[in-house]
Amino acid sequence: MGIVDRTEIFEAERPRLLRMAARVLADHAEAEDVVQQAWLRLHRNRSDIESLPAWLTTVTTRLCLDRLRARIPVPSAELGPVATVPDPADDVVLADAVGAALQLVLDRLSPRERVAFVLHDSFGVEFSTIAAVLDVTPVAARKLASRARAKVGRSAPGGRPAEWEVVDAFMAAARTGAFAHLVRLLAPDVAVTADDAAMLAGTPEQITGRDEVATFFNGSAHAALPVFVGDRPAAAWFHRGEARVLFDFTVVDGLVAHIMFRAEPEVLAQVVRRDGGRRRG
């Protein structure tokens, strides 16, 4: 196959590869970068390729997997008991209806669960191909997708995520620099404000607008941990084991509508660490 033929096939496959990468990564800009990397690998590859669409699917997916693993390292022991759920071939494909709430669930899947689920349920990729991508057996690939589907199925019916899920998803996107995801989690008229004590600690007095708030948080908040303040889920910046600045969230209809930086001693005294929606200890 000549370079011209390969280029034509790649351009025909590009929209599918971009949709697939964007679904896996939840970031269109990062997906474009991955697909471009796949093209560069194809351009450098001089060996015969039996099925170019399959080769491109494998390379693009592996590049996505590398990106996911770089965001959140996950232990290799990912397989365990799997709930019995309907096969997607016999049911409506859940992933085609991914919204804000479901995306939060996808973010909590391991990289291999997420890849197996998206490739099979959204794009109909056979488990034998997924197994080759993930370097597991087809049975293990099926189990990964099944476990992911069970998690998605448990979370999808409610329609909207819990407030702590929104807060934690926002902070995770901030830490990993997932700008597009940050934007999706913010209300259009979102605002960030601060009390006097927080401003003395160096926080800005006010930021308004979705893009402005996302830009401020993008790639930051590495020292922030999940907490409760009263009964509200929040996050707090800790220094030497003590909460120094609280990120007090207001969540409306599944989106972050307001964040207030607070550092008053009486407020910080109410801060309690949490794991998800439960208090620690």
Coordinates of C-alpha atoms in Angstrom, one line a residue:
M1 CA 0.0 0.0 0.0
G2 CA 1.4 3.4 -1.0
I3 CA 1.7 6.5 1.0
V4 CA -1.1 8.1 -0.9
D5 CA -3.4 5.2 -0.3
R6 CA -2.6 5.2 3.4
T7 CA -3.2 8.9 3.7
E8 CA -6.6 8.6 2.0
I9 CA -7.6 5.8 4.4
F10 CA -6.4 7.7 7.4
E11 CA -8.4 10.8 6.4
A12 CA -11.5 8.7 5.9
E13 CA -10.9 7.1 9.4
R14 CA -10.0 10.4 11.1
P15 CA -13.6 11.4 12.2
R16 CA -14.2 8.0 13.8
L17 CA -10.8 8.0 15.5
L18 CA -11.4 11.5 16.8
R19 CA -14.9 10.5 18.2
M20 CA -13.4 7.5 19.8
A21 CA -10.5 9.3 21.4
A22 CA -12.8 12.2 22.6
R23 CA -15.2 9.7 24.2
V24 CA -12.4 7.9 26.0
L25 CA -10.5 11.1 27.1
A26 CA -13.4 13.5 27.5
D27 CA -11.3 16.2 26.0
H28 CA -11.6 17.1 22.3
A29 CA -8.2 19.0 22.2
E30 CA -6.4 16.0 23.7
A31 CA -8.2 13.7 21.3
E32 CA -7.0 15.7 18.3
D33 CA -3.5 15.5 19.7
V34 CA -3.7 11.7 20.0
V35 CA -5.1 11.2 16.5
Q36 CA -2.3 13.3 15.2
Q37 CA 0.2 11.1 17.0
A38 CA -1.4 8.1 15.4
W39 CA -0.9 9.7 12.0
L40 CA 2.8 10.3 12.8
R41 CA 3.2 6.7 13.8
L42 CA 1.6 5.5 10.6
H43 CA 3.8 7.9 8.5
R44 CA 6.9 6.3 10.1
N45 CA 5.7 2.7 9.8
R46 CA 7.2 1.0 6.7
S47 CA 5.8 -2.5 7.4
D48 CA 2.8 -4.0 5.7
I49 CA -0.4 -3.5 7.6
E50 CA -3.2 -6.0 6.9
S51 CA -6.1 -3.8 8.1
L52 CA -5.3 -0.2 8.4
P53 CA -8.6 0.8 10.2
A54 CA -7.9 -1.9 12.8
W55 CA -4.3 -0.8 13.1
L56 CA -5.3 2.8 13.6
T57 CA -7.9 1.8 16.2
T58 CA -5.3 -0.1 18.2
V59 CA -2.7 2.7 18.0
T60 CA -5.2 5.4 18.9
T61 CA -6.6 3.4 21.8
R62 CA -3.2 2.7 23.2
L63 CA -2.2 6.3 23.0
C64 CA -5.5 7.2 24.9
L65 CA -4.7 4.5 27.5
D66 CA -1.3 6.0 28.1
R67 CA -2.9 9.4 28.7
L68 CA -5.4 8.0 31.1
R69 CA -2.7 6.2 33.0
A70 CA -0.6 9.3 33.2
R71 CA -3.6 11.1 34.8
I72 CA -4.3 8.6 37.5
P73 CA -2.0 5.6 38.1
V74 CA -4.1 2.5 38.7
P75 CA -2.9 -0.8 40.3
S76 CA -2.7 -3.7 37.8
A77 CA -5.0 -6.0 39.8
E78 CA -8.2 -4.6 38.2
L79 CA -10.2 -7.8 37.7
G80 CA -12.5 -9.2 40.3
P81 CA -16.0 -10.5 40.7
V82 CA -18.3 -9.0 38.1
A83 CA -22.0 -8.4 38.5
T84 CA -24.3 -10.1 36.0
V85 CA -25.6 -7.5 33.6
P86 CA -27.1 -7.6 30.1
D87 CA -24.7 -7.7 27.2
P88 CA -24.8 -4.4 25.2
A89 CA -25.5 -6.3 22.0
D90 CA -28.9 -7.2 23.5
D91 CA -29.6 -3.8 25.0
V92 CA -29.6 -0.1 24.2
V93 CA -26.0 1.3 24.2
L94 CA -25.6 3.3 27.4
A95 CA -22.5 5.2 26.2
D96 CA -24.4 6.9 23.4
A97 CA -26.3 8.8 26.0
V98 CA -23.3 10.1 28.0
G99 CA -24.1 13.3 29.8
A100 CA -22.6 15.2 32.6
A101 CA -23.7 12.7 35.3
L102 CA -22.5 9.7 33.3
Q103 CA -19.2 11.3 32.5
L104 CA -18.5 11.6 36.2
V105 CA -18.9 7.9 36.4
L106 CA -16.6 7.3 33.5
D107 CA -14.0 9.4 35.2
R108 CA -14.0 7.0 38.2
L109 CA -13.4 3.9 36.1
S110 CA -9.9 2.5 35.8
P111 CA -8.2 3.2 32.5
R112 CA -8.7 -0.3 31.3
E113 CA -12.3 -0.4 32.3
R114 CA -13.0 2.9 30.6
V115 CA -11.3 1.8 27.3
A116 CA -13.0 -1.6 27.2
F117 CA -16.4 0.0 27.9
V118 CA -16.2 2.8 25.4
L119 CA -14.7 0.7 22.6
H120 CA -17.2 -2.1 22.9
D121 CA -20.4 -0.3 24.0
S122 CA -19.9 2.9 21.9
F123 CA -18.0 1.7 18.9
G124 CA -18.8 -2.0 18.6
V125 CA -15.1 -3.1 18.8
E126 CA -14.8 -6.9 19.3
F127 CA -13.4 -8.1 22.6
S128 CA -10.6 -9.9 20.7
T129 CA -9.3 -6.5 19.4
I130 CA -9.8 -4.9 22.8
A131 CA -7.9 -7.7 24.4
A132 CA -4.9 -7.1 22.1
V133 CA -5.0 -3.4 22.9
L134 CA -5.1 -3.9 26.6
D135 CA -2.7 -6.9 26.6
V136 CA -5.3 -9.2 28.3
T137 CA -7.3 -12.2 27.3
P138 CA -10.7 -11.7 25.5
V139 CA -12.4 -13.1 28.6
A140 CA -10.6 -10.5 30.8
A141 CA -11.5 -7.7 28.3
R142 CA -15.2 -8.8 28.5
K143 CA -15.0 -8.7 32.3
L144 CA -13.5 -5.2 32.3
A145 CA -16.3 -3.9 30.1
S146 CA -18.9 -5.7 32.1
R147 CA -17.7 -4.3 35.4
A148 CA -17.6 -0.8 33.9
R149 CA -21.1 -1.3 32.6
A150 CA -22.3 -2.4 36.0
K151 CA -20.9 0.8 37.6
V152 CA -22.4 3.0 34.9
G153 CA -25.8 1.2 35.2
R154 CA -25.9 1.8 38.9
S155 CA -25.2 5.5 38.5
A156 CA -27.1 6.4 35.3
P157 CA -30.8 6.2 36.5
G158 CA -30.6 9.2 39.0
G159 CA -30.0 11.6 36.2
R160 CA -27.8 14.0 38.2
P161 CA -24.7 13.3 40.2
A162 CA -24.4 13.8 43.9
E163 CA -22.8 17.1 45.0
W164 CA -19.7 15.4 46.3
E165 CA -19.2 13.7 42.9
V166 CA -19.3 17.1 41.1
V167 CA -16.9 18.6 43.6
D168 CA -14.5 15.7 43.3
A169 CA -14.7 15.6 39.5
F170 CA -14.0 19.3 39.4
M171 CA -10.9 19.0 41.6
A172 CA -9.6 16.0 39.7
A173 CA -10.0 17.8 36.4
A174 CA -8.2 20.8 37.9
R175 CA -5.3 18.7 39.1
T176 CA -4.9 16.9 35.8
G177 CA -5.3 20.0 33.6
A178 CA -8.4 18.6 31.9
F179 CA -9.5 22.1 30.8
A180 CA -12.5 20.9 28.6
H181 CA -13.8 18.8 31.4
L182 CA -13.5 21.8 33.8
V183 CA -15.5 23.9 31.5
R184 CA -18.3 21.3 31.2
L185 CA -18.6 21.1 35.0
L186 CA -19.1 24.9 35.4
A187 CA -22.3 26.9 35.1
P188 CA -22.2 29.6 32.5
D189 CA -22.4 32.4 35.1
V190 CA -20.1 30.7 37.7
A191 CA -18.2 33.0 40.0
V192 CA -15.3 32.6 42.5
T193 CA -15.2 34.9 45.5
A194 CA -13.1 35.0 48.7
D195 CA -13.4 36.2 52.3
D196 CA -10.9 38.6 53.8
A197 CA -8.8 35.9 55.4
A198 CA -8.5 34.0 52.2
M199 CA -7.4 37.1 50.3
L200 CA -4.7 37.7 52.9
A201 CA -3.6 34.1 52.2
G202 CA -3.2 35.0 48.5
T203 CA -6.5 34.0 46.8
P204 CA -8.0 36.3 44.2
E205 CA -10.9 38.5 45.3
Q206 CA -13.2 37.5 42.4
I207 CA -13.3 35.6 39.2
T208 CA -16.3 35.4 36.9
G209 CA -17.2 33.4 33.8
R210 CA -16.8 29.8 32.9
D211 CA -13.6 30.1 30.8
E212 CA -12.0 32.4 33.4
V213 CA -12.7 30.1 36.3
A214 CA -11.6 27.0 34.4
T215 CA -8.3 28.8 33.4
F216 CA -7.6 29.7 37.0
F217 CA -8.1 26.2 38.3
N218 CA -6.6 24.4 35.3
G219 CA -3.5 22.4 36.4
S220 CA -3.8 23.6 40.0
A221 CA -5.1 22.6 43.5
H222 CA -2.6 19.7 43.8
A223 CA -2.6 20.1 47.6
A224 CA -6.4 20.2 48.0
L225 CA -8.2 17.3 49.7
P226 CA -11.9 16.4 49.8
V227 CA -13.6 17.6 53.0
F228 CA -16.9 18.4 54.5
V229 CA -17.7 21.8 56.0
G230 CA -20.8 21.2 58.0
D231 CA -22.8 18.8 55.9
R232 CA -21.6 20.3 52.5
P233 CA -19.0 18.5 50.4
A234 CA -16.0 20.8 49.6
A235 CA -12.3 20.7 49.2
A236 CA -9.5 22.4 51.2
W237 CA -5.9 23.3 50.8
F238 CA -3.8 21.6 53.5
H239 CA -0.4 22.6 54.8
R240 CA 1.4 20.4 57.3
G241 CA -1.8 18.5 58.0
E242 CA -4.0 21.5 58.7
A243 CA -6.7 23.0 56.5
R244 CA -5.6 26.5 55.5
V245 CA -8.0 27.5 52.8
L246 CA -11.5 26.0 52.2
F247 CA -13.0 25.8 48.7
D248 CA -16.7 26.1 49.5
F249 CA -18.8 24.9 46.5
T250 CA -22.3 25.7 45.5
V251 CA -23.6 23.0 43.1
V252 CA -26.8 23.7 41.1
D253 CA -28.3 21.1 38.7
G254 CA -25.1 19.1 38.6
L255 CA -22.9 22.1 37.8
V256 CA -20.6 24.3 39.9
A257 CA -22.3 27.6 40.3
H258 CA -20.1 29.3 42.9
I259 CA -16.8 28.7 44.7
M260 CA -15.8 30.7 47.7
F261 CA -12.4 30.7 49.2
R262 CA -12.7 30.8 53.0
A263 CA -9.9 31.0 55.6
E264 CA -11.7 32.3 58.7
P265 CA -10.5 30.2 61.7
E266 CA -14.1 29.5 62.8
V267 CA -14.9 28.1 59.3
L268 CA -11.7 26.0 59.1
A269 CA -12.5 24.5 62.5
Q270 CA -15.5 22.8 60.9
V271 CA -13.5 21.1 58.2
V272 CA -13.6 17.3 58.3
R273 CA -11.8 15.0 55.9
R274 CA -14.0 12.7 53.8
D275 CA -13.8 9.8 51.4
G276 CA -16.4 10.4 48.6
G277 CA -19.7 11.0 50.3
R278 CA -18.6 9.6 53.7
R279 CA -16.8 11.2 56.6
R280 CA -13.4 9.7 57.5
G281 CA -13.3 7.7 60.6

